[in-house]
Amino acid sequence: MSRPIKLQRPPRFTAEIVADARQRLLDLLDDLDGLTSEHADDIEVWGSAVTTAGWEIATLGQWLGLEGEAVLLLGGASYPEIAEHQGTSASAVYARVGRSLTLAPYAHASGADGGTTRVSADDLEQARSDYRADRAGAEGEDVEEAGVGSGASLADRIPEVLRAGPLSTTALVAALPGYRRSSVLSTLSVLTRQGRLERVGHGVYAVAGAAAAPQAEHGPGEAGASGPGTGEPGPATS
């Protein structure tokens, strides 16, 4: 890039994504090694295992690429700078960043059919503002979250809160005062991708498979746009 980008610390949520991707890759390669060793003389099994692994690795790479771009943007890089580094166009970067988990809460539908999610300049500035606030409060974060209970991660607490019924993101954030809005929104995206939660309305979430309940009240200006974490081509917003 034309100038170095320095982050005081990477977004914690993205760091968790990297750790998860590493484990997924290790498990995938272990499975591939076992299948190709045990079925070396069966071209159908061998070929199918290699093909499946190849596409999963490609999907994983795309997913990580989206998150990496989001981190660079939050750190102050511009669309043209990222595009220059990657040998692509700024519009290509702009068109896909809304599919990253880090920026998904700030993405909005665009295009004639609303089938594309993008992060505008204003959205990105809001994301950067929230990131700076997260970074500024980093030292007090561990103390704050330690008070919500030993071993109780945000990913565990959100489904527990939603067991009583669907809630809007605004109501859910209010029910989890020990966590910032950006952390709650990002974790919602991951839990939805994992199939533990589902969207039952605009910005309204419920435990996956739970009986339909009356839609929770929306907060003013509630934006429920949220992208998946797989980075697969043509994803639907979550």
Tab-separated table of N, CA and C in Angstrom, residues 39-148:
chain	number	residue	atom	x	y	z
A	39	HIS	N	-8.558	-44.232	1.017
A	39	HIS	CA	-9.235	-44.550	-0.240
A	39	HIS	C	-8.389	-44.159	-1.446
A	40	ALA	N	-7.073	-44.372	-1.325
A	40	ALA	CA	-6.170	-43.982	-2.404
A	40	ALA	C	-6.467	-44.712	-3.711
A	41	ASP	N	-7.071	-45.915	-3.640
A	41	ASP	CA	-7.337	-46.687	-4.852
A	41	ASP	C	-8.766	-46.496	-5.366
A	42	ASP	N	-9.544	-45.624	-4.712
A	42	ASP	CA	-10.920	-45.377	-5.142
A	42	ASP	C	-10.992	-43.953	-5.683
A	43	ILE	N	-10.937	-43.819	-7.002
A	43	ILE	CA	-10.848	-42.502	-7.615
A	43	ILE	C	-12.067	-41.642	-7.315
A	44	GLU	N	-13.243	-42.268	-7.148
A	44	GLU	CA	-14.450	-41.485	-6.896
A	44	GLU	C	-14.407	-40.834	-5.513
A	45	VAL	N	-14.056	-41.630	-4.496
A	45	VAL	CA	-13.966	-41.093	-3.139
A	45	VAL	C	-12.822	-40.083	-3.045
A	46	TRP	N	-11.679	-40.437	-3.620
A	46	TRP	CA	-10.497	-39.578	-3.550
A	46	TRP	C	-10.777	-38.239	-4.226
A	47	GLY	N	-11.319	-38.308	-5.436
A	47	GLY	CA	-11.585	-37.078	-6.186
A	47	GLY	C	-12.630	-36.207	-5.520
A	48	SER	N	-13.659	-36.838	-4.957
A	48	SER	CA	-14.705	-36.079	-4.290
A	48	SER	C	-14.158	-35.371	-3.055
A	49	ALA	N	-13.301	-36.060	-2.292
A	49	ALA	CA	-12.725	-35.467	-1.085
A	49	ALA	C	-11.845	-34.279	-1.435
A	50	VAL	N	-11.024	-34.423	-2.462
A	50	VAL	CA	-10.127	-33.339	-2.864
A	50	VAL	C	-10.922	-32.144	-3.382
A	51	THR	N	-11.960	-32.423	-4.196
A	51	THR	CA	-12.781	-31.338	-4.738
A	51	THR	C	-13.483	-30.562	-3.624
A	52	THR	N	-14.091	-31.310	-2.704
A	52	THR	CA	-14.803	-30.664	-1.605
A	52	THR	C	-13.859	-29.817	-0.761
A	53	ALA	N	-12.689	-30.373	-0.452
A	53	ALA	CA	-11.716	-29.635	0.354
A	53	ALA	C	-11.258	-28.371	-0.367
A	54	GLY	N	-11.046	-28.488	-1.672
A	54	GLY	CA	-10.590	-27.334	-2.441
A	54	GLY	C	-11.578	-26.187	-2.391
A	55	TRP	N	-12.862	-26.502	-2.571
A	55	TRP	CA	-13.869	-25.447	-2.547
A	55	TRP	C	-14.051	-24.874	-1.148
A	56	GLU	N	-13.932	-25.715	-0.132
A	56	GLU	CA	-14.062	-25.198	1.238
A	56	GLU	C	-12.899	-24.270	1.583
A	57	ILE	N	-11.703	-24.629	1.132
A	57	ILE	CA	-10.545	-23.769	1.372
A	57	ILE	C	-10.707	-22.447	0.629
A	58	ALA	N	-11.231	-22.514	-0.596
A	58	ALA	CA	-11.445	-21.290	-1.373
A	58	ALA	C	-12.463	-20.380	-0.678
A	59	THR	N	-13.527	-20.975	-0.165
A	59	THR	CA	-14.546	-20.198	0.540
A	59	THR	C	-13.973	-19.577	1.803
A	60	LEU	N	-13.178	-20.353	2.517
A	60	LEU	CA	-12.544	-19.857	3.731
A	60	LEU	C	-11.622	-18.686	3.411
A	61	GLY	N	-10.879	-18.809	2.317
A	61	GLY	CA	-9.981	-17.731	1.922
A	61	GLY	C	-10.733	-16.457	1.586
A	62	GLN	N	-11.849	-16.594	0.906
A	62	GLN	CA	-12.648	-15.420	0.560
A	62	GLN	C	-13.211	-14.759	1.820
A	63	TRP	N	-13.667	-15.590	2.730
A	63	TRP	CA	-14.200	-15.105	4.001
A	63	TRP	C	-13.143	-14.296	4.755
A	64	LEU	N	-11.924	-14.835	4.849
A	64	LEU	CA	-10.853	-14.127	5.536
A	64	LEU	C	-10.477	-12.856	4.789
A	65	GLY	N	-10.519	-12.906	3.451
A	65	GLY	CA	-10.191	-11.725	2.668
A	65	GLY	C	-11.132	-10.574	2.950
A	66	LEU	N	-12.414	-10.871	3.073
A	66	LEU	CA	-13.396	-9.836	3.388
A	66	LEU	C	-13.129	-9.219	4.754
A	67	GLU	N	-12.822	-10.065	5.728
A	67	GLU	CA	-12.546	-9.559	7.069
A	67	GLU	C	-11.272	-8.724	7.095
A	68	GLY	N	-10.265	-9.163	6.319
A	68	GLY	CA	-9.016	-8.400	6.265
A	68	GLY	C	-9.235	-7.021	5.688
A	69	GLU	N	-10.049	-6.930	4.648
A	69	GLU	CA	-10.362	-5.628	4.067
A	69	GLU	C	-11.088	-4.735	5.073
A	70	ALA	N	-11.991	-5.338	5.833
A	70	ALA	CA	-12.731	-4.565	6.829
A	70	ALA	C	-11.781	-3.980	7.870
A	71	VAL	N	-10.809	-4.766	8.304
A	71	VAL	CA	-9.857	-4.291	9.304
A	71	VAL	C	-9.024	-3.143	8.742
A	72	LEU	N	-8.582	-3.268	7.480
A	72	LEU	CA	-7.799	-2.198	6.861
A	72	LEU	C	-8.605	-0.912	6.759
A	73	LEU	N	-9.875	-1.049	6.398
A	73	LEU	CA	-10.728	0.132	6.291
A	73	LEU	C	-10.927	0.789	7.649
A	74	LEU	N	-11.145	-0.026	8.679
A	74	LEU	CA	-11.313	0.528	10.024
A	74	LEU	C	-10.035	1.208	10.504
A	75	GLY	N	-8.899	0.697	10.029
A	75	GLY	CA	-7.615	1.279	10.435
A	75	GLY	C	-7.267	2.548	9.692
A	76	GLY	N	-8.072	2.937	8.695
A	76	GLY	CA	-7.827	4.188	8.000
A	76	GLY	C	-7.445	4.056	6.545
A	77	ALA	N	-7.336	2.830	6.026
A	77	ALA	CA	-7.037	2.655	4.604
A	77	ALA	C	-8.244	3.097	3.781
A	78	SER	N	-8.003	3.429	2.522
A	78	SER	CA	-9.086	3.831	1.632
A	78	SER	C	-9.363	2.706	0.642
A	79	TYR	N	-10.522	2.761	-0.013
A	79	TYR	CA	-10.841	1.779	-1.040
A	79	TYR	C	-9.766	1.745	-2.128
A	80	PRO	N	-9.321	2.921	-2.654
A	80	PRO	CA	-8.284	2.895	-3.695
A	80	PRO	C	-6.972	2.280	-3.212
A	81	GLU	N	-6.599	2.524	-1.945
A	81	GLU	CA	-5.344	1.963	-1.437
A	81	GLU	C	-5.408	0.441	-1.387
A	82	ILE	N	-6.532	-0.088	-0.906
A	82	ILE	CA	-6.688	-1.544	-0.861
A	82	ILE	C	-6.695	-2.115	-2.272
A	83	ALA	N	-7.406	-1.437	-3.175
A	83	ALA	CA	-7.487	-1.904	-4.561
A	83	ALA	C	-6.116	-1.905	-5.218
A	84	GLU	N	-5.318	-0.862	-4.950
A	84	GLU	CA	-3.975	-0.779	-5.523
A	84	GLU	C	-3.119	-1.949	-5.058
A	85	HIS	N	-3.224	-2.266	-3.796
A	85	HIS	CA	-2.447	-3.371	-3.229
A	85	HIS	C	-2.858	-4.713	-3.842
A	86	GLN	N	-4.157	-4.860	-4.125
A	86	GLN	CA	-4.677	-6.134	-4.626
A	86	GLN	C	-4.709	-6.220	-6.150
A	87	GLY	N	-4.435	-5.124	-6.804
A	87	GLY	CA	-4.476	-5.131	-8.263
A	87	GLY	C	-5.885	-5.202	-8.809
A	88	THR	N	-6.823	-4.603	-8.105
A	88	THR	CA	-8.216	-4.602	-8.548
A	88	THR	C	-8.719	-3.164	-8.551
A	89	SER	N	-10.021	-2.979	-8.669
A	89	SER	CA	-10.587	-1.627	-8.706
A	89	SER	C	-11.172	-1.250	-7.352
A	90	ALA	N	-11.200	0.061	-7.108
A	90	ALA	CA	-11.780	0.538	-5.854
A	90	ALA	C	-13.254	0.174	-5.769
A	91	SER	N	-13.951	0.194	-6.914
A	91	SER	CA	-15.370	-0.146	-6.909
A	91	SER	C	-15.589	-1.605	-6.543
A	92	ALA	N	-14.635	-2.486	-6.920
A	92	ALA	CA	-14.761	-3.898	-6.572
A	92	ALA	C	-14.643	-4.087	-5.063
A	93	VAL	N	-13.703	-3.366	-4.454
A	93	VAL	CA	-13.559	-3.443	-2.997
A	93	VAL	C	-14.813	-2.881	-2.327
A	94	TYR	N	-15.269	-1.751	-2.818
A	94	TYR	CA	-16.454	-1.097	-2.252
A	94	TYR	C	-17.675	-1.996	-2.327
A	95	ALA	N	-17.790	-2.761	-3.415
A	95	ALA	CA	-18.975	-3.593	-3.623
A	95	ALA	C	-19.022	-4.791	-2.691
A	96	ARG	N	-17.876	-5.245	-2.195
A	96	ARG	CA	-17.897	-6.488	-1.420
A	96	ARG	C	-17.686	-6.322	0.075
A	97	VAL	N	-17.240	-5.147	0.531
A	97	VAL	CA	-16.902	-5.035	1.954
A	97	VAL	C	-18.105	-5.222	2.867
A	98	GLY	N	-19.321	-4.987	2.366
A	98	GLY	CA	-20.499	-5.171	3.202
A	98	GLY	C	-20.751	-6.607	3.598
A	99	ARG	N	-20.023	-7.550	2.959
A	99	ARG	CA	-20.219	-8.956	3.290
A	99	ARG	C	-19.299	-9.417	4.414
A	100	SER	N	-18.418	-8.539	4.889
A	100	SER	CA	-17.570	-8.924	6.014
A	100	SER	C	-18.391	-8.863	7.292
A	101	LEU	N	-18.013	-9.679	8.258
A	101	LEU	CA	-18.735	-9.680	9.529
A	101	LEU	C	-18.489	-8.403	10.314
A	102	THR	N	-17.281	-7.857	10.205
A	102	THR	CA	-16.949	-6.665	10.961
A	102	THR	C	-17.754	-5.461	10.492
A	103	LEU	N	-17.981	-5.352	9.165
A	103	LEU	CA	-18.692	-4.203	8.624
A	103	LEU	C	-20.150	-4.487	8.300
A	104	ALA	N	-20.563	-5.750	8.401
A	104	ALA	CA	-21.933	-6.104	8.027
A	104	ALA	C	-23.003	-5.299	8.760
A	105	PRO	N	-22.836	-5.015	10.065
A	105	PRO	CA	-23.885	-4.234	10.745
A	105	PRO	C	-24.084	-2.838	10.159
A	106	TYR	N	-23.108	-2.362	9.376
A	106	TYR	CA	-23.195	-1.017	8.812
A	106	TYR	C	-23.593	-1.044	7.334
A	107	ALA	N	-23.789	-2.234	6.779
A	107	ALA	CA	-24.109	-2.364	5.361
A	107	ALA	C	-25.597	-2.169	5.122
A	108	HIS	N	-25.918	-1.624	3.956
A	108	HIS	CA	-27.306	-1.402	3.578
A	108	HIS	C	-27.526	-1.891	2.154
A	109	ALA	N	-28.739	-2.337	1.888
A	109	ALA	CA	-29.071	-2.825	0.549
A	109	ALA	C	-28.968	-1.688	-0.453
A	110	SER	N	-28.500	-2.008	-1.641
A	110	SER	CA	-28.400	-1.011	-2.700
A	110	SER	C	-28.700	-1.693	-4.028
A	111	GLY	N	-28.748	-0.907	-5.088
A	111	GLY	CA	-29.079	-1.454	-6.387
A	111	GLY	C	-30.567	-1.473	-6.619
A	112	ALA	N	-30.953	-1.619	-7.867
A	112	ALA	CA	-32.364	-1.571	-8.234
A	112	ALA	C	-33.184	-2.642	-7.524
A	113	ASP	N	-32.593	-3.825	-7.361
A	113	ASP	CA	-33.328	-4.922	-6.725
A	113	ASP	C	-32.999	-5.073	-5.247
A	114	GLY	N	-32.125	-4.219	-4.743
A	114	GLY	CA	-31.747	-4.314	-3.328
A	114	GLY	C	-30.969	-5.568	-3.006
A	115	GLY	N	-30.408	-6.213	-4.036
A	115	GLY	CA	-29.729	-7.490	-3.824
A	115	GLY	C	-28.262	-7.358	-3.471
A	116	THR	N	-27.737	-6.138	-3.428
A	116	THR	CA	-26.326	-5.924	-3.115
A	116	THR	C	-26.213	-5.160	-1.807
A	117	THR	N	-25.282	-5.560	-0.949
A	117	THR	CA	-25.058	-4.826	0.292
A	117	THR	C	-23.738	-4.077	0.184
A	118	ARG	N	-23.779	-2.798	0.551
A	118	ARG	CA	-22.576	-1.984	0.476
A	118	ARG	C	-22.443	-1.128	1.729
A	119	VAL	N	-21.212	-0.747	2.012
A	119	VAL	CA	-20.930	0.142	3.125
A	119	VAL	C	-20.553	1.492	2.525
A	120	SER	N	-21.376	2.491	2.754
A	120	SER	CA	-21.119	3.813	2.191
A	120	SER	C	-20.032	4.523	2.979
A	121	ALA	N	-19.612	5.688	2.484
A	121	ALA	CA	-18.604	6.472	3.189
A	121	ALA	C	-19.103	6.866	4.576
A	122	ASP	N	-20.379	7.250	4.667
A	122	ASP	CA	-20.942	7.613	5.974
A	122	ASP	C	-21.002	6.402	6.902
A	123	ASP	N	-21.397	5.241	6.340
A	123	ASP	CA	-21.448	4.015	7.142
A	123	ASP	C	-20.063	3.664	7.672
A	124	LEU	N	-19.067	3.798	6.788
A	124	LEU	CA	-17.704	3.465	7.177
A	124	LEU	C	-17.203	4.396	8.266
A	125	GLU	N	-17.543	5.670	8.167
A	125	GLU	CA	-17.135	6.624	9.205
A	125	GLU	C	-17.775	6.277	10.544
A	126	GLN	N	-19.033	5.824	10.515
A	126	GLN	CA	-19.689	5.403	11.746
A	126	GLN	C	-19.009	4.163	12.317
A	127	ALA	N	-18.636	3.229	11.424
A	127	ALA	CA	-17.931	2.024	11.874
A	127	ALA	C	-16.599	2.401	12.505
A	128	ARG	N	-15.881	3.339	11.879
A	128	ARG	CA	-14.604	3.769	12.431
A	128	ARG	C	-14.794	4.444	13.785
A	129	SER	N	-15.850	5.248	13.895
A	129	SER	CA	-16.135	5.928	15.162
A	129	SER	C	-16.399	4.910	16.265
A	130	ASP	N	-17.189	3.872	15.947
A	130	ASP	CA	-17.473	2.828	16.937
A	130	ASP	C	-16.210	2.057	17.287
A	131	TYR	N	-15.361	1.829	16.270
A	131	TYR	CA	-14.118	1.097	16.517
A	131	TYR	C	-13.203	1.906	17.436
A	132	ARG	N	-13.124	3.226	17.195
A	132	ARG	CA	-12.299	4.068	18.067
A	132	ARG	C	-12.825	4.052	19.490
A	133	ALA	N	-14.153	4.043	19.630
A	133	ALA	CA	-14.747	3.986	20.964
A	133	ALA	C	-14.430	2.656	21.634
A	134	ASP	N	-14.492	1.566	20.858
A	134	ASP	CA	-14.150	0.253	21.407
A	134	ASP	C	-12.700	0.233	21.872
A	135	ARG	N	-11.824	0.807	21.031
A	135	ARG	CA	-10.400	0.799	21.344
A	135	ARG	C	-10.105	1.642	22.575
A	136	ALA	N	-10.788	2.796	22.669
A	136	ALA	CA	-10.565	3.677	23.813
A	136	ALA	C	-11.009	3.028	25.111
A	137	GLY	N	-12.025	2.169	25.022
A	137	GLY	CA	-12.524	1.523	26.237
A	137	GLY	C	-11.941	0.151	26.478
A	138	ALA	N	-10.884	-0.192	25.752
A	138	ALA	CA	-10.329	-1.544	25.836
A	138	ALA	C	-9.858	-1.895	27.243
A	139	GLU	N	-9.228	-0.937	27.914
A	139	GLU	CA	-8.680	-1.247	29.229
A	139	GLU	C	-9.778	-1.558	30.237
A	140	GLY	N	-10.920	-0.883	30.117
A	140	GLY	CA	-12.003	-1.121	31.052
A	140	GLY	C	-12.915	-2.243	30.637
A	141	GLU	N	-12.690	-2.787	29.421
A	141	GLU	CA	-13.612	-3.785	28.882
A	141	GLU	C	-13.594	-5.077	29.673
A	142	ASP	N	-12.387	-5.540	30.005
A	142	ASP	CA	-12.301	-6.814	30.711
A	142	ASP	C	-12.978	-6.739	32.074
A	143	VAL	N	-12.811	-5.612	32.764
A	143	VAL	CA	-13.456	-5.454	34.068
A	143	VAL	C	-14.966	-5.443	33.895
A	144	GLU	N	-15.432	-4.725	32.858
A	144	GLU	CA	-16.864	-4.591	32.638
A	144	GLU	C	-17.492	-5.941	32.332
A	145	GLU	N	-16.845	-6.699	31.435
A	145	GLU	CA	-17.431	-7.951	31.025
A	145	GLU	C	-17.218	-9.048	32.056
A	146	ALA	N	-16.223	-8.873	32.927
A	146	ALA	CA	-16.012	-9.881	33.965
A	146	ALA	C	-17.199	-9.938	34.906
A	147	GLY	N	-17.930	-8.837	35.008
A	147	GLY	CA	-19.048	-8.780	35.921
A	147	GLY	C	-20.278	-9.518	35.450
A	148	VAL	N	-20.297	-9.986	34.180
A	148	VAL	CA	-21.502	-10.644	33.684
A	148	VAL	C	-21.512	-12.131	34.007
